[in-house]
Amino acid sequence: QKEVEQNSGPLSVPEGAIASLNCTYSDRGSQSFFWYRQYSGKSPELIMSIYSNGDKEDGRFTAQLNKASQYVSLLIRDSQPSDSATYLCAVILGNEKLTFGTGTRLTIIP
Amino acid sequence: GAVVSQHPSRVICKSGTSVKIECRSLDFQATTMFWYRQFPKQSLMLMATSNEGSKATYEQGVEKDKFLINHASLTLSTLTVTSAHPEDSSFYICSATRLAGATYEQYFGPGTRLTVT
């Protein structure tokens, strides 16, 4: 079982709709959870971090964490074509090293 | 957010030569820096963990004598690809961690695209 799992996609969402990205992790000791956005040919960009159960909102982005289910998600409201990218879920177990999922490729259809 | 720079952004070198890539945290002191490599359409692969003043920790399968890492200060780490070969052509990305409350947030540099001819 992979430590961090994501559906590789591609996930296609109409412009203006809500894009929902999901991630599960295997280690219950995971403490911190992150979502990165990576455009093709570019490096990852940190867009959300979450550490406690529940929701965390930042602009059009909402991260949701459920430690009991070992599940973390990212919602993007009012999706824009510029949101088209690969979204990487990452967790930290105890030190500073990130464990990444393979990423979900999101395409927003105008 | 925190800013991490990398230099150069692109480099082309001949087979057998060495290439040095610099990674700097511009507006914070990084507790740790990491070096990644990414081949086209593949995931990020962690190469090594770098701490200021100590030897880097390399991931399994990464040759420490080929990929030399020096972490001279809390804001600068360098990766030198020695005796580069075409198979070393890749996108090299560094990151730096910053303490955010009780946890760490990791910020990535813009990456260096290395082409070995």
PDB file of N, CA, C and O in Angstrom, chain A residues 31-34 36 38 40-46 48-51 56 88 92 94-103, chain B residues 6 31-34 36 38 42-44 46 49 51 59 91 93 97-98 100 102-111 113:
ATOM      1  N   GLN A  31       1.137  13.927  10.701  1.00  0.00           N
ATOM      2  CA  GLN A  31       0.795  15.072  11.531  1.00  0.00           C
ATOM      3  C   GLN A  31       0.368  16.301  10.744  1.00  0.00           C
ATOM      4  O   GLN A  31      -0.437  17.099  11.209  1.00  0.00           O
ATOM      5  N   SER A  32       0.963  16.467   9.582  1.00  0.00           N
ATOM      6  CA  SER A  32       0.716  17.683   8.811  1.00  0.00           C
ATOM      7  C   SER A  32       0.415  17.302   7.377  1.00  0.00           C
ATOM      8  O   SER A  32       1.010  16.354   6.850  1.00  0.00           O
ATOM      9  N   PHE A  33      -0.464  18.084   6.757  1.00  0.00           N
ATOM     10  CA  PHE A  33      -0.965  17.715   5.433  1.00  0.00           C
ATOM     11  C   PHE A  33      -0.953  18.944   4.533  1.00  0.00           C
ATOM     12  O   PHE A  33      -1.287  20.045   4.986  1.00  0.00           O
ATOM     13  N   PHE A  34      -0.561  18.725   3.306  1.00  0.00           N
ATOM     14  CA  PHE A  34      -0.345  19.851   2.411  1.00  0.00           C
ATOM     15  C   PHE A  34      -0.912  19.544   1.025  1.00  0.00           C
ATOM     16  O   PHE A  34      -0.922  18.391   0.580  1.00  0.00           O
ATOM     17  N   TYR A  36      -0.152  20.904  -2.859  1.00  0.00           N
ATOM     18  CA  TYR A  36       0.691  21.682  -3.750  1.00  0.00           C
ATOM     19  C   TYR A  36       0.074  21.659  -5.138  1.00  0.00           C
ATOM     20  O   TYR A  36      -0.540  20.666  -5.557  1.00  0.00           O
ATOM     21  N   GLN A  38       1.143  22.075  -9.169  1.00  0.00           N
ATOM     22  CA  GLN A  38       2.295  22.072 -10.059  1.00  0.00           C
ATOM     23  C   GLN A  38       1.820  22.219 -11.498  1.00  0.00           C
ATOM     24  O   GLN A  38       1.147  21.339 -12.032  1.00  0.00           O
ATOM     25  N   SER A  40       2.650  22.404 -15.513  1.00  0.00           N
ATOM     26  CA  SER A  40       3.563  21.645 -16.359  1.00  0.00           C
ATOM     27  C   SER A  40       4.879  22.398 -16.557  1.00  0.00           C
ATOM     28  O   SER A  40       4.882  23.566 -16.932  1.00  0.00           O
ATOM     29  N   GLY A  41       5.976  21.741 -16.260  1.00  0.00           N
ATOM     30  CA  GLY A  41       7.288  22.351 -16.445  1.00  0.00           C
ATOM     31  C   GLY A  41       7.723  23.285 -15.333  1.00  0.00           C
ATOM     32  O   GLY A  41       8.795  23.889 -15.417  1.00  0.00           O
ATOM     33  N   LYS A  42       6.905  23.400 -14.298  1.00  0.00           N
ATOM     34  CA  LYS A  42       7.230  24.282 -13.179  1.00  0.00           C
ATOM     35  C   LYS A  42       7.388  23.470 -11.901  1.00  0.00           C
ATOM     36  O   LYS A  42       7.051  22.295 -11.847  1.00  0.00           O
ATOM     37  N   SER A  43       7.871  24.123 -10.848  1.00  0.00           N
ATOM     38  CA  SER A  43       8.029  23.452  -9.560  1.00  0.00           C
ATOM     39  C   SER A  43       6.731  23.559  -8.762  1.00  0.00           C
ATOM     40  O   SER A  43       5.876  24.395  -9.060  1.00  0.00           O
ATOM     41  N   PRO A  44       6.560  22.718  -7.743  1.00  0.00           N
ATOM     42  CA  PRO A  44       5.332  22.770  -6.939  1.00  0.00           C
ATOM     43  C   PRO A  44       5.214  24.066  -6.152  1.00  0.00           C
ATOM     44  O   PRO A  44       6.201  24.635  -5.691  1.00  0.00           O
ATOM     45  N   GLU A  45       3.971  24.477  -5.956  1.00  0.00           N
ATOM     46  CA  GLU A  45       3.664  25.689  -5.204  1.00  0.00           C
ATOM     47  C   GLU A  45       2.711  25.316  -4.067  1.00  0.00           C
ATOM     48  O   GLU A  45       1.674  24.696  -4.309  1.00  0.00           O
ATOM     49  N   LEU A  46       3.068  25.673  -2.851  1.00  0.00           N
ATOM     50  CA  LEU A  46       2.229  25.362  -1.700  1.00  0.00           C
ATOM     51  C   LEU A  46       0.970  26.228  -1.739  1.00  0.00           C
ATOM     52  O   LEU A  46       1.055  27.449  -1.792  1.00  0.00           O
ATOM     53  N   MET A  48      -2.133  25.056   0.240  1.00  0.00           N
ATOM     54  CA  MET A  48      -2.884  24.877   1.477  1.00  0.00           C
ATOM     55  C   MET A  48      -2.122  23.949   2.410  1.00  0.00           C
ATOM     56  O   MET A  48      -1.492  22.985   1.968  1.00  0.00           O
ATOM     57  N   SER A  49      -2.228  24.229   3.699  1.00  0.00           N
ATOM     58  CA  SER A  49      -1.741  23.314   4.716  1.00  0.00           C
ATOM     59  C   SER A  49      -2.845  23.134   5.743  1.00  0.00           C
ATOM     60  O   SER A  49      -3.625  24.051   5.983  1.00  0.00           O
ATOM     61  N   ILE A  50      -2.915  21.964   6.328  1.00  0.00           N
ATOM     62  CA  ILE A  50      -3.941  21.702   7.347  1.00  0.00           C
ATOM     63  C   ILE A  50      -3.394  20.721   8.349  1.00  0.00           C
ATOM     64  O   ILE A  50      -2.685  19.764   7.986  1.00  0.00           O
ATOM     65  N   TYR A  51      -3.709  20.940   9.627  1.00  0.00           N
ATOM     66  CA  TYR A  51      -3.128  20.120  10.684  1.00  0.00           C
ATOM     67  C   TYR A  51      -4.176  19.520  11.607  1.00  0.00           C
ATOM     68  O   TYR A  51      -3.912  18.537  12.285  1.00  0.00           O
ATOM     69  N   LYS A  56     -10.538  23.990   6.413  1.00  0.00           N
ATOM     70  CA  LYS A  56      -9.746  25.221   6.439  1.00  0.00           C
ATOM     71  C   LYS A  56      -9.937  25.902   5.095  1.00  0.00           C
ATOM     72  O   LYS A  56      -9.706  25.291   4.054  1.00  0.00           O
ATOM     73  N   LEU A  88      -0.754  17.991  -5.961  1.00  0.00           N
ATOM     74  CA  LEU A  88      -0.016  16.998  -5.185  1.00  0.00           C
ATOM     75  C   LEU A  88      -0.432  17.066  -3.720  1.00  0.00           C
ATOM     76  O   LEU A  88      -0.395  18.131  -3.113  1.00  0.00           O
ATOM     77  N   ILE A  92       3.492  14.970   6.282  1.00  0.00           N
ATOM     78  CA  ILE A  92       4.714  14.870   7.092  1.00  0.00           C
ATOM     79  C   ILE A  92       4.410  13.920   8.241  1.00  0.00           C
ATOM     80  O   ILE A  92       3.403  14.068   8.938  1.00  0.00           O
ATOM     81  N   GLY A  94       6.821  12.908  10.911  1.00  0.00           N
ATOM     82  CA  GLY A  94       7.328  13.338  12.211  1.00  0.00           C
ATOM     83  C   GLY A  94       8.510  14.255  12.073  1.00  0.00           C
ATOM     84  O   GLY A  94       8.758  15.103  12.913  1.00  0.00           O
ATOM     85  N   ASN A  95       9.262  14.072  10.996  1.00  0.00           N
ATOM     86  CA  ASN A  95      10.364  14.990  10.742  1.00  0.00           C
ATOM     87  C   ASN A  95       9.897  15.970   9.674  1.00  0.00           C
ATOM     88  O   ASN A  95       8.714  16.198   9.520  1.00  0.00           O
ATOM     89  N   GLU A  96      10.796  16.563   8.974  1.00  0.00           N
ATOM     90  CA  GLU A  96      10.402  17.567   8.003  1.00  0.00           C
ATOM     91  C   GLU A  96      10.211  17.005   6.604  1.00  0.00           C
ATOM     92  O   GLU A  96       9.840  17.734   5.699  1.00  0.00           O
ATOM     93  N   LYS A  97      10.432  15.702   6.439  1.00  0.00           N
ATOM     94  CA  LYS A  97      10.402  15.144   5.092  1.00  0.00           C
ATOM     95  C   LYS A  97       8.971  14.948   4.619  1.00  0.00           C
ATOM     96  O   LYS A  97       8.129  14.394   5.323  1.00  0.00           O
ATOM     97  N   LEU A  98       8.696  15.425   3.405  1.00  0.00           N
ATOM     98  CA  LEU A  98       7.370  15.266   2.812  1.00  0.00           C
ATOM     99  C   LEU A  98       7.268  13.933   2.087  1.00  0.00           C
ATOM    100  O   LEU A  98       8.200  13.524   1.417  1.00  0.00           O
ATOM    101  N   THR A  99       6.119  13.298   2.224  1.00  0.00           N
ATOM    102  CA  THR A  99       5.800  12.130   1.409  1.00  0.00           C
ATOM    103  C   THR A  99       4.683  12.551   0.474  1.00  0.00           C
ATOM    104  O   THR A  99       3.608  12.957   0.920  1.00  0.00           O
ATOM    105  N   PHE A 100       4.931  12.446  -0.825  1.00  0.00           N
ATOM    106  CA  PHE A 100       3.986  12.924  -1.824  1.00  0.00           C
ATOM    107  C   PHE A 100       3.143  11.797  -2.385  1.00  0.00           C
ATOM    108  O   PHE A 100       3.594  10.646  -2.502  1.00  0.00           O
ATOM    109  N   GLY A 101       1.924  12.145  -2.760  1.00  0.00           N
ATOM    110  CA  GLY A 101       1.150  11.284  -3.640  1.00  0.00           C
ATOM    111  C   GLY A 101       1.632  11.497  -5.059  1.00  0.00           C
ATOM    112  O   GLY A 101       2.478  12.357  -5.324  1.00  0.00           O
ATOM    113  N   THR A 102       1.100  10.719  -5.977  1.00  0.00           N
ATOM    114  CA  THR A 102       1.540  10.817  -7.375  1.00  0.00           C
ATOM    115  C   THR A 102       0.900  11.997  -8.099  1.00  0.00           C
ATOM    116  O   THR A 102       1.301  12.329  -9.206  1.00  0.00           O
ATOM    117  N   GLY A 103      -0.103  12.615  -7.449  1.00  0.00           N
ATOM    118  CA  GLY A 103      -0.710  13.800  -8.050  1.00  0.00           C
ATOM    119  C   GLY A 103      -1.955  13.488  -8.855  1.00  0.00           C
ATOM    120  O   GLY A 103      -2.091  12.398  -9.430  1.00  0.00           O
TER     121      GLY A 103
ATOM    122  N   GLN B   6      16.579  29.553  -7.075  1.00  0.00           N
ATOM    123  CA  GLN B   6      17.542  28.577  -7.594  1.00  0.00           C
ATOM    124  C   GLN B   6      18.285  29.208  -8.755  1.00  0.00           C
ATOM    125  O   GLN B   6      17.718  29.977  -9.530  1.00  0.00           O
ATOM    126  N   THR B  31      15.429  25.593   8.158  1.00  0.00           N
ATOM    127  CA  THR B  31      15.945  24.571   9.073  1.00  0.00           C
ATOM    128  C   THR B  31      16.559  23.418   8.292  1.00  0.00           C
ATOM    129  O   THR B  31      17.552  22.840   8.689  1.00  0.00           O
ATOM    130  N   THR B  32      15.939  23.113   7.187  1.00  0.00           N
ATOM    131  CA  THR B  32      16.397  22.005   6.355  1.00  0.00           C
ATOM    132  C   THR B  32      16.130  22.347   4.898  1.00  0.00           C
ATOM    133  O   THR B  32      15.161  23.049   4.594  1.00  0.00           O
ATOM    134  N   MET B  33      17.001  21.860   4.019  1.00  0.00           N
ATOM    135  CA  MET B  33      16.757  21.981   2.585  1.00  0.00           C
ATOM    136  C   MET B  33      16.746  20.584   1.982  1.00  0.00           C
ATOM    137  O   MET B  33      17.430  19.680   2.483  1.00  0.00           O
ATOM    138  N   PHE B  34      15.981  20.435   0.941  1.00  0.00           N
ATOM    139  CA  PHE B  34      15.852  19.148   0.259  1.00  0.00           C
ATOM    140  C   PHE B  34      16.156  19.329  -1.224  1.00  0.00           C
ATOM    141  O   PHE B  34      15.908  20.389  -1.796  1.00  0.00           O
ATOM    142  N   TYR B  36      15.339  17.506  -4.949  1.00  0.00           N
ATOM    143  CA  TYR B  36      14.486  16.576  -5.667  1.00  0.00           C
ATOM    144  C   TYR B  36      14.912  16.534  -7.133  1.00  0.00           C
ATOM    145  O   TYR B  36      15.541  17.455  -7.646  1.00  0.00           O
ATOM    146  N   GLN B  38      13.004  15.448 -10.972  1.00  0.00           N
ATOM    147  CA  GLN B  38      11.750  15.057 -11.602  1.00  0.00           C
ATOM    148  C   GLN B  38      11.973  14.847 -13.095  1.00  0.00           C
ATOM    149  O   GLN B  38      12.379  15.775 -13.800  1.00  0.00           O
ATOM    150  N   GLN B  42       6.705  12.340 -14.579  1.00  0.00           N
ATOM    151  CA  GLN B  42       6.870  11.492 -13.401  1.00  0.00           C
ATOM    152  C   GLN B  42       6.761  12.324 -12.127  1.00  0.00           C
ATOM    153  O   GLN B  42       6.761  13.553 -12.167  1.00  0.00           O
ATOM    154  N   SER B  43       6.672  11.618 -11.003  1.00  0.00           N
ATOM    155  CA  SER B  43       6.555  12.298  -9.716  1.00  0.00           C
ATOM    156  C   SER B  43       7.896  12.861  -9.283  1.00  0.00           C
ATOM    157  O   SER B  43       8.947  12.467  -9.770  1.00  0.00           O
ATOM    158  N   LEU B  44       7.822  13.775  -8.325  1.00  0.00           N
ATOM    159  CA  LEU B  44       9.042  14.250  -7.670  1.00  0.00           C
ATOM    160  C   LEU B  44       9.731  13.090  -6.969  1.00  0.00           C
ATOM    161  O   LEU B  44       9.084  12.271  -6.328  1.00  0.00           O
ATOM    162  N   LEU B  46      12.680  12.447  -4.174  1.00  0.00           N
ATOM    163  CA  LEU B  46      13.599  13.037  -3.212  1.00  0.00           C
ATOM    164  C   LEU B  46      14.976  12.408  -3.386  1.00  0.00           C
ATOM    165  O   LEU B  46      15.112  11.189  -3.399  1.00  0.00           O
ATOM    166  N   THR B  49      18.493  15.022   1.809  1.00  0.00           N
ATOM    167  CA  THR B  49      18.113  16.006   2.822  1.00  0.00           C
ATOM    168  C   THR B  49      19.382  16.705   3.271  1.00  0.00           C
ATOM    169  O   THR B  49      20.388  16.043   3.579  1.00  0.00           O
ATOM    170  N   ASN B  51      21.185  19.556   5.812  1.00  0.00           N
ATOM    171  CA  ASN B  51      21.141  20.407   6.989  1.00  0.00           C
ATOM    172  C   ASN B  51      22.421  21.219   7.097  1.00  0.00           C
ATOM    173  O   ASN B  51      23.514  20.703   6.821  1.00  0.00           O
ATOM    174  N   GLU B  59      18.933   9.582  -0.204  1.00  0.00           N
ATOM    175  CA  GLU B  59      17.941   8.518  -0.331  1.00  0.00           C
ATOM    176  C   GLU B  59      18.583   7.298  -0.991  1.00  0.00           C
ATOM    177  O   GLU B  59      19.611   7.396  -1.680  1.00  0.00           O
ATOM    178  N   PHE B  91      14.935  17.687 -14.307  1.00  0.00           N
ATOM    179  CA  PHE B  91      14.512  18.917 -13.651  1.00  0.00           C
ATOM    180  C   PHE B  91      14.873  18.765 -12.177  1.00  0.00           C
ATOM    181  O   PHE B  91      14.339  17.888 -11.494  1.00  0.00           O
ATOM    182  N   ILE B  93      14.965  20.251  -8.430  1.00  0.00           N
ATOM    183  CA  ILE B  93      14.222  21.231  -7.639  1.00  0.00           C
ATOM    184  C   ILE B  93      14.679  21.151  -6.189  1.00  0.00           C
ATOM    185  O   ILE B  93      14.771  20.052  -5.634  1.00  0.00           O
ATOM    186  N   THR B  97      12.568  24.307   4.289  1.00  0.00           N
ATOM    187  CA  THR B  97      11.484  24.255   5.262  1.00  0.00           C
ATOM    188  C   THR B  97      11.595  25.399   6.246  1.00  0.00           C
ATOM    189  O   THR B  97      12.674  25.824   6.633  1.00  0.00           O
ATOM    190  N   ARG B  98      10.422  25.847   6.631  1.00  0.00           N
ATOM    191  CA  ARG B  98      10.332  26.919   7.609  1.00  0.00           C
ATOM    192  C   ARG B  98       9.370  26.469   8.698  1.00  0.00           C
ATOM    193  O   ARG B  98       8.329  25.886   8.405  1.00  0.00           O
ATOM    194  N   ALA B 100       6.482  26.640  11.015  1.00  0.00           N
ATOM    195  CA  ALA B 100       5.222  27.390  11.024  1.00  0.00           C
ATOM    196  C   ALA B 100       4.389  26.865  12.193  1.00  0.00           C
ATOM    197  O   ALA B 100       3.714  25.846  12.079  1.00  0.00           O
ATOM    198  N   ALA B 102       3.666  24.741  15.085  1.00  0.00           N
ATOM    199  CA  ALA B 102       4.211  23.483  15.605  1.00  0.00           C
ATOM    200  C   ALA B 102       4.643  22.533  14.501  1.00  0.00           C
ATOM    201  O   ALA B 102       4.986  21.381  14.771  1.00  0.00           O
ATOM    202  N   THR B 103       4.622  22.995  13.265  1.00  0.00           N
ATOM    203  CA  THR B 103       4.988  22.100  12.182  1.00  0.00           C
ATOM    204  C   THR B 103       5.883  22.840  11.181  1.00  0.00           C
ATOM    205  O   THR B 103       6.250  23.987  11.400  1.00  0.00           O
ATOM    206  N   TYR B 104       6.227  22.153  10.108  1.00  0.00           N
ATOM    207  CA  TYR B 104       7.104  22.728   9.107  1.00  0.00           C
ATOM    208  C   TYR B 104       6.352  22.865   7.790  1.00  0.00           C
ATOM    209  O   TYR B 104       5.583  22.000   7.408  1.00  0.00           O
ATOM    210  N   GLU B 105       6.594  23.951   7.103  1.00  0.00           N
ATOM    211  CA  GLU B 105       6.079  24.118   5.755  1.00  0.00           C
ATOM    212  C   GLU B 105       7.262  24.134   4.805  1.00  0.00           C
ATOM    213  O   GLU B 105       8.294  24.754   5.088  1.00  0.00           O
ATOM    214  N   GLN B 106       7.096  23.443   3.685  1.00  0.00           N
ATOM    215  CA  GLN B 106       8.196  23.293   2.733  1.00  0.00           C
ATOM    216  C   GLN B 106       7.880  24.093   1.477  1.00  0.00           C
ATOM    217  O   GLN B 106       6.815  23.917   0.880  1.00  0.00           O
ATOM    218  N   TYR B 107       8.821  24.941   1.101  1.00  0.00           N
ATOM    219  CA  TYR B 107       8.654  25.805  -0.067  1.00  0.00           C
ATOM    220  C   TYR B 107       9.688  25.430  -1.124  1.00  0.00           C
ATOM    221  O   TYR B 107      10.857  25.211  -0.807  1.00  0.00           O
ATOM    222  N   PHE B 108       9.235  25.391  -2.355  1.00  0.00           N
ATOM    223  CA  PHE B 108      10.089  24.935  -3.449  1.00  0.00           C
ATOM    224  C   PHE B 108      10.689  26.100  -4.224  1.00  0.00           C
ATOM    225  O   PHE B 108      10.060  27.149  -4.401  1.00  0.00           O
ATOM    226  N   GLY B 109      11.913  25.877  -4.691  1.00  0.00           N
ATOM    227  CA  GLY B 109      12.511  26.795  -5.641  1.00  0.00           C
ATOM    228  C   GLY B 109      11.902  26.572  -7.011  1.00  0.00           C
ATOM    229  O   GLY B 109      11.144  25.617  -7.223  1.00  0.00           O
ATOM    230  N   PRO B 110      12.234  27.424  -7.977  1.00  0.00           N
ATOM    231  CA  PRO B 110      11.645  27.331  -9.315  1.00  0.00           C
ATOM    232  C   PRO B 110      12.208  26.201 -10.156  1.00  0.00           C
ATOM    233  O   PRO B 110      11.684  25.907 -11.224  1.00  0.00           O
ATOM    234  N   GLY B 111      13.267  25.570  -9.690  1.00  0.00           N
ATOM    235  CA  GLY B 111      13.813  24.435 -10.422  1.00  0.00           C
ATOM    236  C   GLY B 111      14.923  24.817 -11.381  1.00  0.00           C
ATOM    237  O   GLY B 111      15.040  25.966 -11.819  1.00  0.00           O
ATOM    238  N   ARG B 113      16.610  23.228 -14.916  1.00  0.00           N
ATOM    239  CA  ARG B 113      16.513  22.203 -15.962  1.00  0.00           C
ATOM    240  C   ARG B 113      17.906  21.935 -16.506  1.00  0.00           C
ATOM    241  O   ARG B 113      18.530  22.823 -17.097  1.00  0.00           O
TER     242      ARG B 113
END
